[in-house]
Amino acid sequence: AVIVGSGASGGWVAKQLTERGMGVLMLEAGPPRLPTRDFTEHVWPYQVKFRGFGNRQALLERQPIQRLCYACDEFSHQFFVDDHENPYTFPHDKPFMWIRGRQVGGKTFCWARESYRYSDYEFRAASRDGYGEDWPFSYKDLEPYYDNVESFIGVSGSREGLAQMPDGKFLPPMNLSCGGMLAREVIGRKFGWVVMPDRVANLTIAHRGRPACHYCDQCQRGCYTASYFNSPSVTLPAAARTGRLTLVSDAVVSHVLVNPQGKAEGVYYIDRSTNAHHEAHARVVILAASALESTRILLNSRSSRFPGGLGNSSGQLGHYLMDHFTVEGAGGFLPQFKSSQREPRGTPCGFLIPKYVNTDEHVNRSFLRGYRFDGDGSQELYAHAFGLAGFGSGWRRKVRAEIPYYFGITAQGECLPRYDNYVTLDAEKKDAWGIPVLRVVASYGENEYAMAKAMRNDIMQILDAMKVEARQPPGEQLSVFGKNIHECGTARMGKDPKTSVVNGFCQLHDMKNVFVTDGAVFVTQGCYEPTLTIMAISARAADYIADEYGKGNL
């Protein structure tokens, strides 16, 4: 098999296939990352040239889109693409923010590590409210793969017994901060909602040879100790130990190769540095390049047999793009926790309030689906200095001795799958390797705006209950489409080839030896982060591929 992409999805497919006896060639569009060169989690602002603010001119010139991500800064800009080499287009009235990481490991170096299981509130959403389509499997079908993934990568969390957020195979949870503990008490008493430590792929105890998190709280900069999941430290080594994995970096895949008999025989790729053109041949092709990149490859795999792109006989390829939207910026200070002592460690996760709206216990008929909250109430690390009046020794004393605790909270909502949110190939623009770029046409609909109104109302009530000082209400604007880096859909799965691109095992309806295993296949998105589900469906698809290959069906 040839796998395109080495991130969360590609790493799991490679691990499963090689352990089942298959030889795998993995192609990654970017270079490898070296901890000694690229990881900066223990570097202080005074150790870098621009004191952590970054080279603004260079960021504006080479990464004008990527710099908008909170994690793309002077310490970690190397984990994000060059926007000039990797352009895309969108209508002026429908902005789209596409954050990408092209390197061995993809975005798993700088992801936020939230690891949540979906439930039948997501997999059977259409059956519950009548909108859209159900996934072609249920939670019970995916549950053993969730178990497998969590047990292998290590996910810390607490067991809460909630139907809308199933418990998993957890390591011990992280501790809530003092502000998080206050939130659990106040919000639980006032609203009856569960406030729990976030469920994250950070290790709280040693796990499978990897040490526990040391709480430096700079996870987006890489991790020397591999104490959180990233594919180069966890799944790719497992695949490599079988002796059946070959990894080629700096290989920019253009399209799938189809032979005259109408069967995929590999992929075409271009060397990122030399622009040399190559073909990689394999019995099975797996696209795990991230949702929009995998769809781009399929759209670009055009021929007389597939004039609209490979897998597009239904006309569904590229459609039903989703991304979470957030209501942000709300918070205030917790006066009871002001301190003159610096806490000895950081907090790599905060608290989580799972979805409660439009569950069996609470229905809001103003909109479909629901949202969840996350936040924290913890000590600021010198950020308060930017807003502190004064100068000189007296000002420095205040910075050191009057350390505030800030309570912040964000709500994240589900975006409905809509046909008119789509991607297609741009008719004119190409990337640095001559491959047509994507044109993204996406916007929020009436349901998202109605949901956002309820999200803001809940946040304001939470701030009132928490009695914060210098209260900051949530912003009026929704996050830009794509900003949350959870893009899903565009090659969705389903039982009916007329309304979907792949089947329940991520296999193209139109070509049985081509699979798509990343977020492109999502039917609904829920309000939870998709990465754990991407890994689970990848592991499930890989088992199916190995079984079918062994039977001679591929």
Coordinates of C-alpha atoms in Angstrom, one line a residue, residues 178-376:
C178 CA -7.9 26.3 41.5
G179 CA -10.1 28.4 39.1
G180 CA -11.2 25.2 37.4
M181 CA -12.2 23.7 40.8
L182 CA -14.2 26.9 41.6
A183 CA -15.9 26.6 38.2
R184 CA -16.8 23.0 38.9
E185 CA -18.4 24.0 42.2
V186 CA -20.2 27.1 41.0
I187 CA -21.3 26.0 37.5
G188 CA -22.3 22.5 38.8
R189 CA -24.4 24.1 41.5
K190 CA -25.9 26.9 39.4
F191 CA -26.6 25.0 36.1
G192 CA -26.2 21.3 36.9
W193 CA -23.5 20.9 34.2
V194 CA -20.5 18.6 34.6
V195 CA -17.2 20.5 34.7
M196 CA -14.3 18.0 34.2
P197 CA -10.6 18.1 33.5
D198 CA -10.1 18.2 29.8
R199 CA -9.5 14.8 28.0
V200 CA -6.1 15.2 26.4
A201 CA -3.5 13.0 24.8
N202 CA -0.9 14.1 27.4
L203 CA 0.5 11.4 29.6
T204 CA -0.1 11.8 33.3
I205 CA 1.9 8.6 34.1
A206 CA 4.7 6.8 32.2
H207 CA 3.1 4.9 29.3
R208 CA 4.6 2.4 26.8
G209 CA 8.1 3.7 27.4
R210 CA 7.2 7.4 27.2
P211 CA 7.5 9.5 30.4
A212 CA 4.7 11.5 31.9
C213 CA 4.1 15.2 31.1
H214 CA 6.4 17.6 32.9
Y215 CA 4.0 20.5 32.7
C216 CA 6.1 23.0 30.9
D217 CA 2.8 24.1 29.2
Q218 CA 4.3 24.8 25.7
C219 CA 2.9 21.8 23.9
Q220 CA 2.5 23.6 20.6
R221 CA 6.3 23.9 20.3
G222 CA 7.1 20.1 20.2
C223 CA 7.9 17.8 23.0
Y224 CA 11.4 16.4 23.7
T225 CA 10.0 13.7 26.0
A226 CA 7.1 12.7 23.6
S227 CA 4.8 13.0 26.5
Y228 CA 1.9 13.8 24.2
F229 CA 0.8 12.0 21.1
N230 CA 2.4 12.8 17.8
S231 CA 2.8 10.3 15.1
P232 CA 6.7 10.4 14.7
S233 CA 7.0 9.4 18.4
V234 CA 4.2 6.9 18.7
T235 CA 2.6 5.3 15.6
L236 CA 5.4 5.7 13.0
P237 CA 8.0 4.0 15.2
A238 CA 5.6 1.1 15.8
A239 CA 5.2 0.7 12.0
A240 CA 9.0 1.0 11.5
R241 CA 9.7 -1.7 14.0
T242 CA 8.0 -4.2 11.7
G243 CA 10.5 -3.6 9.0
R244 CA 7.7 -3.1 6.5
L245 CA 7.6 0.7 6.4
T246 CA 9.4 2.9 3.9
L247 CA 9.0 6.7 4.5
V248 CA 9.7 9.2 1.8
S249 CA 9.6 12.9 2.9
D250 CA 9.3 16.0 0.7
A251 CA 7.0 14.1 -1.7
V252 CA 4.2 16.4 -2.9
V253 CA 1.5 14.1 -4.3
S254 CA -0.4 15.5 -7.3
H255 CA -2.9 12.8 -8.3
V256 CA -3.8 9.1 -8.2
L257 CA -2.6 7.0 -11.1
V258 CA -5.3 4.9 -12.9
N259 CA -4.4 2.2 -15.4
P260 CA -6.3 1.6 -18.7
Q261 CA -8.4 -1.0 -16.9
G262 CA -9.8 1.6 -14.6
K263 CA -7.9 0.5 -11.4
A264 CA -5.7 2.7 -9.3
E265 CA -2.0 1.7 -9.5
G266 CA -0.3 4.3 -7.3
V267 CA 0.2 8.0 -7.1
Y268 CA 2.2 10.7 -8.9
Y269 CA 4.4 13.0 -6.8
I270 CA 6.9 15.8 -7.1
D271 CA 10.1 16.2 -5.0
R272 CA 9.5 19.4 -2.9
S273 CA 13.1 20.5 -3.2
T274 CA 14.3 19.4 -6.7
N275 CA 10.9 19.4 -8.5
A276 CA 11.8 16.0 -9.9
H277 CA 8.7 14.0 -10.9
H278 CA 8.1 10.5 -9.7
E279 CA 5.5 7.7 -9.7
A280 CA 4.9 5.4 -6.8
H281 CA 3.1 2.1 -7.6
A282 CA 1.1 0.0 -5.1
R283 CA -1.9 -2.3 -5.0
V284 CA -3.7 -0.1 -2.6
V285 CA -3.8 3.7 -2.3
I286 CA -4.7 5.4 1.0
L287 CA -5.2 9.2 1.1
A288 CA -4.6 10.5 4.7
A289 CA -3.3 13.9 3.8
S290 CA -5.9 15.9 5.8
A291 CA -9.5 16.5 4.8
L292 CA -9.0 19.2 2.1
E293 CA -5.7 17.9 0.8
S294 CA -7.0 14.4 0.2
T295 CA -10.1 15.9 -1.6
R296 CA -7.8 18.1 -3.7
I297 CA -5.8 15.0 -4.8
L298 CA -9.1 13.2 -5.8
L299 CA -10.4 16.3 -7.7
N300 CA -7.1 16.5 -9.5
S301 CA -7.2 12.8 -10.5
R302 CA -9.1 13.5 -13.7
S303 CA -9.3 11.4 -16.7
S304 CA -11.7 10.5 -19.5
R305 CA -13.1 7.9 -17.2
F306 CA -13.3 10.3 -14.3
P307 CA -13.7 13.8 -15.8
G308 CA -14.9 15.3 -12.5
G309 CA -12.2 13.8 -10.4
L310 CA -11.7 10.3 -8.9
G311 CA -14.6 9.2 -6.7
N312 CA -17.0 11.9 -8.0
S313 CA -19.5 10.0 -9.9
S314 CA -22.1 11.1 -7.4
G315 CA -21.2 14.8 -7.7
Q316 CA -20.7 14.9 -3.9
L317 CA -16.9 15.2 -3.9
G318 CA -15.8 18.5 -2.4
H319 CA -19.2 19.3 -0.8
Y320 CA -20.4 19.4 2.8
L321 CA -17.4 21.1 4.2
M322 CA -17.6 21.7 8.0
D323 CA -15.5 23.5 10.6
H324 CA -16.4 24.2 14.2
F325 CA -17.2 27.8 15.0
T326 CA -16.4 29.4 18.4
V327 CA -17.6 32.3 20.5
E328 CA -14.5 33.6 22.1
G329 CA -12.9 36.3 24.2
A330 CA -15.0 36.1 27.4
G331 CA -13.4 36.2 30.8
G332 CA -12.4 38.2 33.8
F333 CA -10.2 38.1 36.9
L334 CA -10.7 35.9 40.0
P335 CA -9.8 38.3 42.9
Q336 CA -9.9 35.6 45.5
F337 CA -6.9 33.9 44.0
K338 CA -4.4 36.8 43.5
S339 CA -1.0 35.7 44.5
S340 CA 2.6 36.9 44.9
Q341 CA 4.0 33.4 44.4
R342 CA 4.7 31.9 41.0
E343 CA 3.1 28.4 40.7
P344 CA 5.8 25.8 40.0
R345 CA 4.3 24.3 36.8
G346 CA 2.1 25.1 33.9
T347 CA -1.3 23.7 32.9
P348 CA -1.4 21.9 29.6
C349 CA -5.2 21.6 29.8
G350 CA -8.1 23.3 31.4
F351 CA -11.7 22.3 32.1
L352 CA -14.3 21.0 29.8
I353 CA -18.1 21.3 29.9
P354 CA -19.5 18.6 27.6
K355 CA -22.5 19.3 25.3
Y356 CA -25.7 19.6 27.3
V357 CA -28.0 21.3 24.8
N358 CA -30.2 19.1 22.5
T359 CA -29.5 16.0 24.5
D360 CA -32.3 13.9 26.0
E361 CA -32.3 16.1 29.1
H362 CA -32.3 19.6 27.5
V363 CA -33.8 20.6 24.1
N364 CA -33.5 24.0 22.5
R365 CA -35.8 24.2 19.5
S366 CA -34.2 27.4 18.2
F367 CA -31.5 25.4 16.4
L368 CA -30.3 21.9 15.6
R369 CA -27.3 20.1 17.3
G370 CA -25.3 21.7 20.1
Y371 CA -22.1 23.1 21.7
R372 CA -19.6 22.6 24.5
F373 CA -17.5 24.9 26.6
D374 CA -13.8 24.9 27.6
G375 CA -11.8 27.2 29.7
D376 CA -9.6 27.7 32.7

